[in-house]
Each structure stands twice: as C-alpha cells, then as structure tokens.
Amino acid sequence: MRRLPVAVIAALLGRRGRRAAAEAHGERIVPEGEPAPLGAELVVAALLVLSAICGAGFVVAFAVTTPATHQTQYLGLALGLCLTFLAAAAIVFSKRLVVDEDAEEDYPEPHPAEQAEVREIVRESGSRITRKRLLLGAGGLAGAGLTAALVAPAVSLGPVFDTDSLRSSPWTRGKRLVDERERPLLAYDIEPNTFYTAYPEHEDRDRIASPVILVRLDPNALKLPADRADWAPDGILAFSKICTHAGCAISMYRKPLFAPADPRPALVCPCHYSTFDPATGGDVIFGPAGRPLPQLPLLIDPATRELKAAGGMSGPVGPSWSGVRE
Amino acid sequence: MRRAILTGVLALVAAAPAAAQPRAGIVRPADERGLSLLELGRQLFAGNCSSCHGGLARGIARAPKGQGSGGITGLGPSLRGVGARALDFYLSTGRMPLSEPDAEPERQGVELSRREINAIIAYVTSLGPPGPPVPDPHPEAGAINDGLHLFTEHCAGCHQVVGQGGVVTGARVPPLQYATATQIAEAVRAGPYLMPIFSDKQISDAQLDSIIRYVLSTRNPPDRGGWGIGNVGPIPEGMVTWLLACVLLVGLCVLIGKRLKA
C-alpha cells in the first residue's frame, strides 16, 4: 500500500525525463509560453485530492475507533465527504473540462509531413499542459483513498497474518482457578450435574482466554483422547467459555437427570446452539462451530485440594478466523 | 402405529369428550375416600408410575419385557431419596405421569387432585430415605434487582432474560410464566430433566428468594406505553409498521396516478 504513491511519482518523473530528451534534438515549433492558468483543472485536482484525504481519514478514524469510544460518526463523515468530493470533482470536470463541441469538416488529403508537424505541435504543447497527468494522478489518488477506506473494515475482520496473539492465554501451569469473587475453587466445591465459571487468579478477566466453564462428570464416563488422559482429575473438566463459532459465552449446560433415557451431557452455546461434548474433550456434536472447544488441563493440589491449571489451553480460544481453523 | 391411528380415529368419531382426556388417563382405586393416605399413594403409584419407575420406585434402567400398566413400559429413574421436593414438582406441574416415556416431561393440565399428589409423595418417601422436603420460599423477602442479576447469571442462558423459555439442543426449555414460587424453588434445587442442579452453595436460599421475586415480576412487566402488539418483539412490530407504510405508499401512488391522468 505504501509503495503505490511512490510508484506513481516514479512513473510521472520517468515520463517527464523522456519528453525532455525528445525535445532536446530540435527546435520547437510552438514557443514555450507562459503556463496557462489552470483554473478548473486545479479545482478538480484539489477536489480529488481532498477526496483522497478523506478516504485516508476514514482509515485513520477506523483504526483509532475502538468499541469503547463508539465515535462512529467520524467514520460516516469521512466516507461521506470522500464521496461528496469525488462527486463534486466529477461535476466540475463534466461541466468545465469536457469539450462538448461538434465541428464538421471534410476529410483532408493526407499530408505526412504536416501530420508529423501537427504531432510535434501537440506533443510540445502538451509539455506545457499538465492537466491530463494532473487529473489522472489526482483521480488515481482519490480512487486509492476510496478503495482503502472501503477495504480497511473488511481487512480488519480478524487477524490475517499475525494470529499468534490468539494462541496466547493467561493460563500457565500452577495458575489457580478462582470464582467471580476471586475465591479459589476447591475440587470439593465442584458438584456433578451443574456447571461453574472460573477465571485465572490475578489475571485480566476480559481477556478472551480467561473464563473457563467447569463441569464434573463420572470419571468412568470420560472418553478423552489418550494424550489428555490426566487432564480431568476426579472427572473435573475445564473448557474455554468462549464458543469457537462466533465467540459467545457458553451459558448452557444440559445434564441428563436419567442417563439411560435423556440426551447426554453437553455444553451449549445460546447464540447458534453449537453443542460440545465435555466427555470427549469438547468435540462438536451439533451446530455451526467448526472446531472443538479448547480444553484446559487441570490438576488438584495434593496439599490444599485447590484446582489449578496443569498447562495452557489445548488450542486457540475464541471464534475461528481465517488464520485459526484448528 | 396403524392400530394407534385407528384407535385415535375411533375415539374421535365415537366420543368427542374422550378426546380431551390424555391418552393414558389416571388409573384410580374405586373408593379413594375410604383409603388411608399411604394406601391411596401405594395404589396410585402402582397404577400410574410403576411401569417406568418400578414397583418399589427403584427405577428401571434396562428395557423391561412385557407391558406395564396402561400399556406403557419405559425406562425411569429410581425415586428412592429424591424427596417430596422433586415429587411435588413433577406431580404438581403435570409433568408426571408421562403418557409417553421417551418424551420430554412438560407442564400440562394436572389430572391428580392435591390429596392424590400428597398420597403419592407420602408413599414414595416412606419407601426409603425421606429426602429433601418441599421448599418454602419467601419471594417477598427477595430483591428484584438482585434477582435480575442472579437470573441473568444462572438461568437466562436457557430460560431467556424474561423467563419466556426457549430451546437447548435436544429439549425445549419451559417458559416460567405459570410456575409458582414453590415450583421454581423445587426446580432450581432438583434440576428436572436437562436442567442443572443448583445447590445452596451456588445459589443461597436468600438469593433464590430474589430470583423467584424477579421471575414472578416478569409476568406483569411495567408498561412503557406505545403499541405493545402483544409484546412480541421488534421484528413483528417492524413488519406491522412496514404494512402501514406500504398502504400509505400505495395510496400515494394511486393519488399521483390520478393526477397524471387528469
């Protein structure tokens, strides 16, 4: 993106150099006169440049605006002004610069020498008239600004190149699990047939990987993958509370009252009903989620019976972006 | 299946009032008034509950052979030790007896009288450990503000924030518009069907009072004016608005067309 203006300038300079070389070999037919007043051309160019500035302003406003500030009116203002200036430039251009005169005359006899002369006149006159290049350059700039303004929000939808931050989490081995009021959770507190929300001790709870959902299942009913065999001491399992589909908080836990006849235990997201099986390590059993719920390995402190993390999350927490699918 | 349809058609044709009855009605002893509470409970249990919960309320965990009473055989949990709390919840909301054993128990018309419910509770609790009693909540002691907060935290995921109910995959979540204070307290502690069980460590009795007060308050939400249209939400209300706007626009077009013709 940053290279584009440089390339435009380089191209313009290159052409100017070539033209200067062409003029050097002979005498001019058209005397090099005073630069004609540009007038309307300058107005159009200025409007186009303003449009480009507004497009760039949109990108800046979009980058500065956070969900906390909610200053979305600046986004609308920038994009609106960008389009308004573009429209104004088009109006001035069509009214003042487009030649709309019809002249009729017979087709002339071919005069190769005169044609060459006319070409030279045109070319040499053109060396003074910069309006085509000026307008092309300004138009290109305005187009680039508008394109950047429209593309920026789409590109910002989720990290594309730098997805490492999604894999970071506050959970490390030995980190204690605490409840909403920072009280450490004991293994004994976790009862079957219900669910709990826990956080890492002394960590920012607003981080997407912080909240976990805790359930206790019958240890004999667990079907965890072999490499997670010791992740659920006493049948206590911890999973990220953030759904892997659209990032809602998983707030539903269905538990069968009578296992032989009722649906099996599952964590359910209230937004689109993605349903995860805690017994198999958070596999998706229903719904639009594309990957399992990340699991947090647990250990029970042998001395205090407190619940602690035995390591980091099993995968990236939060909704799936283009860079995070598994 | 064909037999069931035939029976249904016959029932419709032959006796219209019979259609109002549940498919499996309540089986009652001949002279209820003459029986002691315990004996009435025993007979009612044998006639209406035992085909799924077993003769002595020990539950049936594997598919039984043959047919139970009322033509119903199914799997059912043991009722030993569940206590009056769960029994009263299931019976007083009409969730039990269940006419189809594999269906989700849902609130329906209660076919049993209060004395019959008490009789079944007395009989089942006499079989084993009595279990937890029917709770006695005091919603008037709770605070609606706290109730809203706690309800949002613990209940709204499934029941929606105004207690209208919804779905969880595999089951319907009942609306709370008809539940009494006692039934809400029973459900929170007993966790019917797929609902989690909330112990008094998670939700204290005082907090439960607040939750119940909030749930009861959602039945008569404060009226903020405007057109309620049944308080069904913004989408139908928007559709009504569009309908009105369309009529106006069509009228305008007709008017313009007439002027142009003239």
Coordinates of C-alpha atoms in Angstrom, one line a residue:
Chain A
M1 CA 0.0 0.0 0.0
R2 CA 2.8 2.4 0.9
R3 CA 4.6 1.7 -2.3
L4 CA 1.7 2.9 -4.5
P5 CA 2.2 6.6 -4.3
V6 CA 6.0 6.2 -4.8
A7 CA 5.4 4.1 -7.9
V8 CA 3.0 6.8 -9.3
I9 CA 5.6 9.6 -8.7
A10 CA 8.3 7.5 -10.3
A11 CA 6.3 6.9 -13.4
L12 CA 5.4 10.6 -13.8
L13 CA 9.1 11.6 -13.3
G14 CA 10.2 9.0 -15.8
R15 CA 7.9 10.2 -18.5
R16 CA 8.9 13.8 -17.9
G17 CA 12.5 12.8 -18.4
R18 CA 11.8 11.1 -21.7
R19 CA 9.9 14.0 -23.0
A20 CA 12.7 16.4 -22.2
A21 CA 15.1 14.2 -24.1
A22 CA 12.8 14.2 -27.2
E23 CA 12.6 18.0 -27.2
A24 CA 16.4 18.4 -26.9
H25 CA 17.1 17.2 -30.5
G26 CA 15.4 20.0 -32.5
E27 CA 13.9 23.4 -32.4
R28 CA 10.5 23.9 -31.1
I29 CA 7.6 24.9 -33.4
V30 CA 5.4 26.2 -30.5
P31 CA 7.2 28.7 -28.4
E32 CA 7.5 27.8 -24.8
G33 CA 4.9 30.2 -23.5
E34 CA 3.7 31.1 -20.1
P35 CA 1.9 28.3 -18.3
A36 CA -1.8 28.9 -19.0
P37 CA -4.0 29.4 -15.9
L38 CA -5.3 26.1 -14.9
G39 CA -8.5 27.2 -13.2
A40 CA -11.0 24.4 -13.5
E41 CA -8.3 21.8 -13.7
L42 CA -6.9 22.9 -10.3
V43 CA -10.3 22.9 -8.8
V44 CA -10.9 19.3 -10.0
A45 CA -7.5 18.2 -8.8
A46 CA -8.0 19.8 -5.5
L47 CA -11.3 18.2 -5.0
L48 CA -9.9 14.8 -5.9
V49 CA -7.0 15.2 -3.5
L50 CA -9.5 16.2 -0.8
S51 CA -11.5 13.1 -1.6
A52 CA -8.3 11.0 -1.2
I53 CA -7.5 12.7 2.1
C54 CA -11.0 11.9 3.4
G55 CA -10.6 8.3 2.3
A56 CA -7.3 8.1 4.2
G57 CA -9.1 9.9 7.1
F58 CA -11.6 7.1 7.2
V59 CA -8.9 4.5 7.5
V60 CA -7.3 6.5 10.3
A61 CA -10.6 7.0 12.1
F62 CA -11.4 3.3 11.7
A63 CA -8.0 2.4 13.2
V64 CA -8.5 4.8 16.1
T65 CA -12.1 4.0 16.8
T66 CA -12.4 1.2 19.4
P67 CA -15.7 -0.4 20.6
A68 CA -15.2 1.6 23.8
T69 CA -15.2 5.1 22.2
H70 CA -18.1 4.5 19.8
Q71 CA -17.2 7.5 17.7
T72 CA -18.7 6.0 14.5
Q73 CA -20.0 9.3 13.3
Y74 CA -16.4 10.2 12.2
L75 CA -16.4 7.1 10.0
G76 CA -19.6 8.2 8.3
L77 CA -18.3 11.8 8.0
A78 CA -15.0 10.7 6.4
L79 CA -16.6 8.3 3.9
G80 CA -19.4 10.8 3.1
L81 CA -17.0 13.6 2.5
C82 CA -14.8 11.3 0.4
L83 CA -17.7 10.5 -1.9
T84 CA -19.0 14.1 -1.9
F85 CA -15.7 15.5 -3.0
L86 CA -15.5 12.8 -5.7
A87 CA -18.9 13.7 -6.9
A88 CA -18.1 17.4 -6.9
A89 CA -14.9 16.7 -8.9
A90 CA -16.9 14.7 -11.4
I91 CA -19.4 17.5 -11.7
V92 CA -16.8 20.3 -12.2
F93 CA -15.0 18.0 -14.6
S94 CA -18.0 17.4 -16.8
K95 CA -19.2 21.0 -16.7
R96 CA -15.9 22.8 -17.3
L97 CA -13.4 20.4 -18.8
V98 CA -15.1 18.0 -21.1
V99 CA -15.3 19.5 -24.6
D100 CA -18.7 19.1 -25.9
E101 CA -18.4 20.9 -29.3
D102 CA -19.1 19.3 -32.6
A103 CA -17.2 20.6 -35.7
E104 CA -17.7 19.1 -39.1
E105 CA -15.3 19.3 -42.0
D106 CA -14.2 17.2 -45.0
Y107 CA -11.6 14.6 -44.5
P108 CA -8.4 16.2 -45.6
E109 CA -5.9 14.9 -48.1
P110 CA -3.0 13.0 -46.5
H111 CA -0.1 15.2 -45.7
P112 CA 2.5 13.1 -43.9
A113 CA 4.9 16.0 -43.3
E114 CA 2.2 18.2 -41.9
Q115 CA 0.8 15.4 -39.8
A116 CA 4.3 14.9 -38.3
E117 CA 4.3 18.6 -37.6
V118 CA 0.9 18.6 -36.0
R119 CA 2.0 15.7 -33.8
E120 CA 5.0 17.6 -32.7
I121 CA 3.0 20.7 -32.1
V122 CA 0.6 18.7 -30.0
R123 CA 3.4 17.0 -28.1
E124 CA 5.3 20.2 -27.5
S125 CA 2.1 22.0 -26.5
G126 CA 1.4 19.0 -24.2
S127 CA 4.7 19.5 -22.4
R128 CA 3.2 22.7 -21.0
I129 CA -0.3 21.3 -20.5
T130 CA -0.1 19.1 -17.4
R131 CA -3.8 18.8 -16.9
K132 CA -4.2 15.3 -18.2
R133 CA -1.4 14.0 -15.9
L134 CA -2.6 16.2 -13.1
L135 CA -6.1 14.9 -13.3
L136 CA -5.1 11.3 -13.8
G137 CA -2.8 11.5 -10.8
A138 CA -5.4 13.2 -8.7
G139 CA -8.1 10.8 -9.8
G140 CA -5.8 7.8 -9.1
L141 CA -5.1 9.2 -5.7
A142 CA -8.8 9.7 -5.0
G143 CA -9.6 6.2 -6.2
A144 CA -6.8 4.8 -4.0
G145 CA -8.2 6.7 -1.0
L146 CA -11.7 5.5 -1.5
T147 CA -10.6 1.9 -2.1
A148 CA -8.5 2.0 1.1
A149 CA -11.5 3.3 3.0
L150 CA -13.7 0.5 1.8
V151 CA -11.2 -2.3 2.1
A152 CA -10.0 -1.4 5.6
P153 CA -13.0 -2.6 7.5
A154 CA -13.1 -5.9 5.6
V155 CA -9.4 -6.5 6.1
S156 CA -9.7 -5.7 9.8
L157 CA -12.2 -8.6 10.3
G158 CA -9.9 -10.9 12.2
P159 CA -6.2 -11.2 12.1
V160 CA -4.9 -12.5 8.8
F161 CA -1.1 -12.6 9.2
D162 CA -0.5 -12.3 12.9
T163 CA -2.5 -14.9 14.6
D164 CA -0.1 -15.7 17.4
S165 CA -1.9 -13.4 19.8
L166 CA -4.9 -15.7 19.5
R167 CA -2.9 -18.5 20.9
S168 CA -1.7 -16.7 23.9
S169 CA -3.7 -17.2 27.2
P170 CA -3.3 -16.3 30.8
W171 CA -3.3 -19.9 31.8
T172 CA 0.0 -21.4 32.8
R173 CA 0.9 -24.5 34.8
G174 CA 0.0 -23.9 38.5
K175 CA -2.3 -21.0 37.9
R176 CA -5.2 -21.3 40.5
L177 CA -8.8 -21.3 39.3
V178 CA -11.0 -18.7 41.1
D179 CA -14.7 -17.8 41.0
E180 CA -16.3 -14.5 40.3
R181 CA -15.2 -13.1 43.7
E182 CA -11.6 -14.3 43.4
R183 CA -12.1 -17.2 45.8
P184 CA -10.0 -20.2 44.9
L185 CA -12.1 -23.2 43.8
L186 CA -11.6 -26.5 45.6
A187 CA -12.1 -29.8 43.9
Y188 CA -14.7 -30.5 46.6
D189 CA -16.7 -27.4 45.6
I190 CA -17.3 -28.8 42.1
E191 CA -20.5 -30.8 42.2
P192 CA -21.8 -33.0 39.5
N193 CA -24.9 -32.1 37.5
T194 CA -24.2 -28.4 37.4
F195 CA -21.6 -26.0 36.0
Y196 CA -19.3 -23.3 37.2
T197 CA -17.5 -20.3 35.6
A198 CA -13.9 -19.8 36.7
Y199 CA -11.1 -17.4 36.0
P200 CA -7.3 -17.4 36.3
E201 CA -6.1 -15.9 39.6
H202 CA -4.8 -12.3 39.4
E203 CA -5.3 -12.0 35.7
D204 CA -7.4 -9.8 33.4
R205 CA -10.8 -11.4 33.2
D206 CA -11.6 -9.5 30.0
R207 CA -9.0 -11.5 28.1
I208 CA -10.8 -13.8 25.8
A209 CA -9.0 -16.9 27.0
S210 CA -9.6 -16.1 30.7
P211 CA -13.1 -17.5 31.5
V212 CA -13.5 -21.3 31.7
I213 CA -16.5 -23.5 32.3
L214 CA -16.2 -26.3 34.8
V215 CA -18.2 -29.5 35.0
R216 CA -17.8 -32.7 36.9
L217 CA -18.6 -36.0 35.1
D218 CA -18.3 -39.6 36.2
P219 CA -14.6 -40.4 35.6
N220 CA -15.7 -43.7 34.1
A221 CA -17.9 -42.0 31.5
L222 CA -15.0 -39.9 30.1
K223 CA -13.7 -40.7 26.6
L224 CA -10.9 -38.2 26.4
P225 CA -8.1 -38.7 23.8
A226 CA -5.2 -40.6 25.1
D227 CA -2.9 -37.6 25.4
R228 CA -5.5 -35.9 27.6
A229 CA -5.9 -38.9 30.0
D230 CA -4.8 -36.9 33.1
W231 CA -6.4 -33.6 32.2
A232 CA -9.6 -34.3 34.2
P233 CA -8.7 -35.2 37.8
D234 CA -11.7 -36.7 39.6
G235 CA -13.7 -36.2 36.5
I236 CA -13.5 -32.4 36.7
L237 CA -13.2 -30.8 33.3
A238 CA -12.5 -27.2 32.3
F239 CA -13.2 -25.7 28.9
S240 CA -12.9 -22.3 27.4
K241 CA -16.3 -20.5 28.0
I242 CA -16.0 -18.8 24.6
C243 CA -17.7 -20.6 21.7
T244 CA -15.4 -21.4 18.8
H245 CA -18.1 -20.4 16.3
A246 CA -18.9 -16.7 16.9
G247 CA -17.4 -16.1 20.3
C248 CA -20.5 -16.1 22.5
A249 CA -20.2 -17.1 26.1
I250 CA -21.3 -20.7 26.6
S251 CA -24.0 -20.3 29.3
M252 CA -26.0 -23.6 28.9
Y253 CA -25.2 -26.9 30.4
R254 CA -27.6 -29.7 29.8
K255 CA -27.3 -32.7 32.1
P256 CA -29.4 -35.7 32.0
L257 CA -31.5 -36.4 35.1
F258 CA -31.8 -40.0 34.0
A259 CA -28.9 -41.0 31.7
P260 CA -30.5 -44.1 30.0
A261 CA -33.3 -42.1 28.5
D262 CA -32.2 -38.5 28.3
P263 CA -29.7 -36.7 26.0
R264 CA -26.1 -36.9 27.1
P265 CA -24.4 -34.1 28.9
A266 CA -23.4 -31.2 26.7
L267 CA -22.2 -27.6 26.8
V268 CA -24.5 -25.5 24.6
C269 CA -23.9 -22.0 23.2
P270 CA -27.0 -19.9 23.4
C271 CA -26.3 -17.9 20.2
H272 CA -26.5 -20.6 17.5
Y273 CA -26.8 -23.8 19.5
S274 CA -23.3 -25.1 18.9
T275 CA -23.2 -28.2 21.2
F276 CA -20.0 -29.6 22.7
D277 CA -19.4 -32.9 24.3
P278 CA -17.4 -32.5 27.5
A279 CA -16.8 -36.2 27.9
T280 CA -14.8 -36.4 24.6
G281 CA -12.7 -33.3 25.2
G282 CA -15.1 -30.6 23.8
D283 CA -15.9 -32.2 20.4
V284 CA -18.7 -30.5 18.4
I285 CA -21.8 -32.7 18.4
F286 CA -24.2 -30.2 16.9
G287 CA -24.3 -26.7 15.4
P288 CA -22.2 -24.4 13.4
A289 CA -19.0 -24.5 15.4
G290 CA -16.1 -25.7 13.2
R291 CA -13.6 -26.9 15.9
P292 CA -13.7 -28.4 19.4
L293 CA -13.9 -26.2 22.5
P294 CA -10.4 -25.7 23.8
Q295 CA -9.8 -27.7 26.9
L296 CA -7.8 -26.6 30.0
P297 CA -5.8 -29.4 31.6
L298 CA -6.4 -29.4 35.4
L299 CA -4.6 -30.7 38.4
I300 CA -5.7 -30.9 42.1
D301 CA -3.1 -29.5 44.5
P302 CA -2.4 -32.5 46.8
A303 CA -2.0 -30.4 49.9
T304 CA -4.8 -27.8 49.6
R305 CA -7.1 -29.6 47.2
E306 CA -7.3 -26.4 45.1
L307 CA -7.9 -26.6 41.4
K308 CA -5.0 -25.4 39.3
A309 CA -4.3 -25.3 35.6
A310 CA -1.9 -28.1 34.5
G311 CA -0.8 -26.2 31.4
G312 CA -2.2 -23.9 28.7
M313 CA -5.3 -24.3 26.6
S314 CA -5.4 -27.1 24.1
G315 CA -6.0 -24.7 21.2
P316 CA -6.7 -21.1 20.2
V317 CA -9.6 -19.6 22.2
G318 CA -12.4 -17.7 20.6
P319 CA -14.1 -17.6 17.3
S320 CA -12.5 -19.1 14.3
W321 CA -10.8 -16.6 11.9
S322 CA -9.3 -17.4 8.5
G323 CA -5.9 -17.9 10.3
V324 CA -7.3 -20.1 13.0
R325 CA -9.3 -23.2 12.0
E326 CA -7.9 -26.0 14.1
Chain B
M1 CA -48.8 -47.4 14.6
R2 CA -51.8 -48.3 12.4
R3 CA -53.6 -49.5 15.4
A4 CA -52.9 -46.3 17.3
I5 CA -54.2 -44.2 14.4
L6 CA -57.3 -46.4 14.2
T7 CA -57.9 -46.1 17.9
G8 CA -57.4 -42.3 17.6
V9 CA -59.9 -42.1 14.8
L10 CA -62.4 -44.3 16.6
A11 CA -62.0 -42.2 19.8
L12 CA -62.7 -39.0 17.8
V13 CA -65.7 -40.4 16.0
A14 CA -67.2 -42.3 18.8
A15 CA -66.9 -40.0 21.8
A16 CA -65.8 -36.4 21.4
P17 CA -65.4 -35.7 25.1
A18 CA -63.0 -38.6 25.3
A19 CA -60.6 -36.7 23.1
A20 CA -60.0 -34.2 25.9
Q21 CA -58.6 -37.0 28.1
P22 CA -54.9 -37.7 27.9
R23 CA -54.0 -40.9 26.0
A24 CA -53.2 -42.6 29.2
G25 CA -55.6 -41.4 31.9
I26 CA -55.1 -41.7 35.6
V27 CA -55.8 -45.1 37.0
R28 CA -57.7 -44.7 40.3
P29 CA -58.8 -47.0 43.0
A30 CA -62.5 -47.5 43.3
D31 CA -63.1 -45.8 46.7
E32 CA -60.4 -43.2 47.3
R33 CA -62.1 -41.7 50.3
G34 CA -62.1 -44.8 52.3
L35 CA -58.3 -45.4 51.8
S36 CA -55.5 -44.1 54.1
L37 CA -53.1 -41.6 52.5
L38 CA -50.3 -44.2 52.4
E39 CA -52.6 -46.9 50.9
L40 CA -54.0 -44.5 48.3
G41 CA -50.5 -43.5 47.4
R42 CA -49.5 -47.1 47.0
Q43 CA -52.4 -47.9 44.7
L44 CA -51.9 -44.7 42.6
F45 CA -48.2 -45.4 42.3
A46 CA -48.8 -49.0 41.2
G47 CA -51.3 -47.9 38.7
N48 CA -49.7 -44.8 37.2
C49 CA -45.9 -44.8 38.0
S50 CA -44.6 -48.3 38.5
S51 CA -44.4 -49.2 34.8
C52 CA -41.4 -46.9 34.4
H53 CA -40.2 -46.4 38.0
G54 CA -40.5 -50.0 39.1
G55 CA -42.8 -51.5 41.6
L56 CA -40.9 -50.2 44.6
A57 CA -39.7 -47.0 43.0
R58 CA -36.2 -48.4 42.4
G59 CA -36.3 -47.4 38.8
I60 CA -35.9 -49.3 35.6
A61 CA -32.6 -48.8 33.9
R62 CA -32.9 -51.6 31.3
A63 CA -35.7 -52.2 28.8
P64 CA -38.2 -54.4 30.5
K65 CA -40.1 -57.3 28.9
G66 CA -43.9 -57.2 28.6
Q67 CA -46.2 -54.3 29.2
G68 CA -46.8 -52.3 32.3
S69 CA -49.9 -50.7 33.5
G70 CA -51.8 -48.5 31.0
G71 CA -49.9 -50.1 28.1
I72 CA -46.8 -48.1 29.0
T73 CA -43.4 -49.5 29.5
G74 CA -40.4 -47.4 29.7
L75 CA -37.2 -46.6 31.5
G76 CA -37.4 -44.5 34.6
P77 CA -35.0 -43.3 37.3
S78 CA -35.2 -44.6 40.9
L79 CA -37.2 -42.4 43.1
R80 CA -35.6 -43.5 46.3
G81 CA -34.4 -40.5 48.3
V82 CA -35.5 -37.8 45.7
G83 CA -37.8 -36.5 48.4
A84 CA -41.0 -34.6 48.4
R85 CA -39.2 -31.7 46.6
A86 CA -38.9 -33.4 43.3
L87 CA -42.0 -35.4 43.6
D88 CA -44.2 -32.4 44.3
F89 CA -42.5 -30.5 41.4
Y90 CA -43.2 -33.3 38.8
L91 CA -46.7 -34.1 40.0
S92 CA -48.0 -30.5 40.7
T93 CA -46.8 -29.2 37.3
G94 CA -48.5 -32.1 35.5
R95 CA -45.1 -33.4 34.1
M96 CA -45.8 -36.8 35.6
P97 CA -47.4 -39.2 34.9
L98 CA -45.9 -39.1 31.5
S99 CA -48.0 -40.5 28.7
E100 CA -45.0 -41.3 26.5
P101 CA -42.0 -42.5 28.4
D102 CA -39.4 -41.2 26.0
A103 CA -40.9 -37.7 25.6
E104 CA -39.6 -34.7 27.5
P105 CA -41.8 -34.1 30.6
E106 CA -43.6 -30.8 30.1
R107 CA -46.1 -28.8 32.0
Q108 CA -49.7 -29.8 31.3
G109 CA -53.0 -30.0 33.0
V110 CA -52.8 -31.7 36.3
E111 CA -55.0 -34.7 36.4
L112 CA -54.3 -35.6 40.0
S113 CA -56.0 -33.9 43.0
R114 CA -53.9 -32.4 45.7
R115 CA -54.8 -35.2 48.0
E116 CA -53.7 -37.8 45.4
I117 CA -50.4 -35.9 45.0
N118 CA -49.8 -35.9 48.7
A119 CA -50.7 -39.6 48.8
I120 CA -48.1 -40.5 46.2
I121 CA -45.5 -38.3 47.9
A122 CA -46.2 -39.9 51.3
Y123 CA -46.0 -43.4 49.8
V124 CA -42.7 -42.9 47.8
T125 CA -41.0 -41.1 50.7
S126 CA -42.0 -43.9 53.0
L127 CA -40.1 -46.4 50.9
G128 CA -36.5 -45.2 51.6
P129 CA -34.8 -42.2 53.0
P130 CA -37.3 -39.4 53.0
G131 CA -35.1 -37.0 51.0
P132 CA -35.4 -33.2 50.9
P133 CA -38.8 -31.7 51.8
V134 CA -40.9 -29.3 49.7
P135 CA -39.0 -25.9 50.0
D136 CA -40.8 -22.9 51.4
P137 CA -39.5 -19.8 49.6
H138 CA -40.3 -16.3 50.6
P139 CA -40.1 -14.2 47.4
E140 CA -41.4 -11.1 49.3
A141 CA -38.1 -11.1 51.2
G142 CA -36.0 -11.0 48.0
A143 CA -34.9 -8.0 45.9
I144 CA -35.9 -7.8 42.3
N145 CA -32.6 -6.1 41.4
D146 CA -30.5 -9.0 42.8
G147 CA -33.0 -11.4 41.3
L148 CA -32.5 -10.0 37.8
H149 CA -28.7 -10.1 38.2
L150 CA -28.7 -13.7 39.5
F151 CA -31.3 -14.8 37.0
T152 CA -29.1 -13.4 34.2
E153 CA -26.1 -15.2 35.5
H154 CA -27.6 -18.6 36.2
C155 CA -30.9 -19.0 34.4
A156 CA -31.2 -16.7 31.4
G157 CA -28.9 -18.7 29.2
C158 CA -31.7 -21.2 28.7
H159 CA -34.9 -19.5 30.0
Q160 CA -34.2 -16.1 28.4
V161 CA -34.0 -13.0 30.5
V162 CA -37.7 -12.5 30.9
G163 CA -38.3 -16.2 31.6
Q164 CA -40.0 -16.9 28.2
G165 CA -38.2 -20.2 27.7
G166 CA -36.5 -21.4 24.6
V167 CA -34.6 -24.4 23.5
V168 CA -31.4 -26.2 24.3
T169 CA -30.3 -28.7 21.8
G170 CA -32.3 -31.9 22.4
A171 CA -35.0 -30.3 24.5
R172 CA -37.4 -27.5 24.9
V173 CA -36.9 -25.0 27.8
P174 CA -40.1 -24.2 29.5
P175 CA -41.4 -20.7 30.0
L176 CA -41.7 -19.7 33.6
Q177 CA -45.0 -17.8 33.3
Y178 CA -47.0 -20.5 35.1
A179 CA -44.6 -21.7 37.7
T180 CA -45.4 -21.0 41.3
A181 CA -42.8 -19.7 43.8
T182 CA -42.6 -23.2 45.3
Q183 CA -42.2 -24.9 41.9
I184 CA -39.4 -22.5 40.9
A185 CA -37.6 -23.3 44.1
E186 CA -38.1 -27.0 43.6
A187 CA -36.8 -26.9 40.1
V188 CA -33.7 -24.9 41.0
R189 CA -32.7 -27.4 43.7
A190 CA -33.8 -30.7 41.9
G191 CA -32.8 -29.9 38.3
P192 CA -35.6 -31.5 36.3
Y193 CA -34.7 -33.3 33.0
L194 CA -31.7 -31.5 31.5
M195 CA -31.6 -28.5 33.9
P196 CA -28.5 -28.2 36.0
I197 CA -28.9 -28.7 39.8
F198 CA -28.1 -25.5 41.7
S199 CA -27.1 -26.3 45.3
D200 CA -27.3 -23.7 48.1
K201 CA -23.5 -23.3 47.7
Q202 CA -24.2 -21.8 44.2
I203 CA -27.5 -20.1 44.9
S204 CA -28.3 -19.5 48.6
D205 CA -31.9 -19.6 49.8
A206 CA -31.9 -15.8 50.1
Q207 CA -30.7 -15.5 46.5
L208 CA -33.3 -17.9 45.4
D209 CA -36.0 -15.7 47.0
S210 CA -34.7 -12.8 44.9
I211 CA -34.7 -14.9 41.7
I212 CA -38.2 -16.1 42.4
R213 CA -39.4 -12.5 43.1
Y214 CA -37.8 -11.4 39.8
V215 CA -39.4 -14.3 37.8
L216 CA -42.8 -13.5 39.3
S217 CA -42.3 -9.9 38.4
T218 CA -41.7 -10.7 34.7
R219 CA -45.3 -11.7 34.3
N220 CA -46.5 -8.1 34.7
P221 CA -43.7 -6.1 33.2
P222 CA -44.1 -2.3 33.6
D223 CA -45.9 -0.8 30.6
R224 CA -43.8 1.8 28.9
G225 CA -46.6 2.8 26.6
G226 CA -46.7 2.6 22.8
W227 CA -48.2 -0.2 20.8
G228 CA -47.5 -3.4 22.5
I229 CA -48.8 -5.7 19.7
G230 CA -48.7 -8.4 22.3
N231 CA -45.2 -7.5 23.3
V232 CA -43.9 -10.0 20.8
G233 CA -40.8 -8.1 19.9
P234 CA -39.3 -5.7 17.4
I235 CA -39.5 -7.9 14.3
P236 CA -43.3 -8.4 14.1
E237 CA -43.7 -4.8 15.2
G238 CA -41.5 -3.7 12.4
M239 CA -43.5 -5.8 10.0
V240 CA -46.7 -4.1 11.1
T241 CA -45.0 -0.7 10.6
W242 CA -44.0 -1.8 7.1
L243 CA -47.5 -2.9 6.3
L244 CA -48.9 0.5 7.3
A245 CA -46.1 2.2 5.3
C246 CA -46.9 0.1 2.3
V247 CA -50.6 1.0 2.4
L248 CA -49.7 4.7 2.7
L249 CA -47.3 4.4 -0.2
V250 CA -49.8 2.6 -2.4
G251 CA -52.3 5.2 -1.6
L252 CA -49.9 7.9 -2.6
C253 CA -49.1 6.2 -5.9
V254 CA -52.8 6.0 -6.7
L255 CA -53.2 9.6 -6.0
I256 CA -50.3 10.6 -8.2
G257 CA -51.5 8.4 -11.0
K258 CA -55.0 10.0 -10.9
R259 CA -53.4 13.5 -11.1
L260 CA -51.3 12.5 -14.0
K261 CA -54.4 11.1 -15.9
A262 CA -56.4 14.2 -15.2

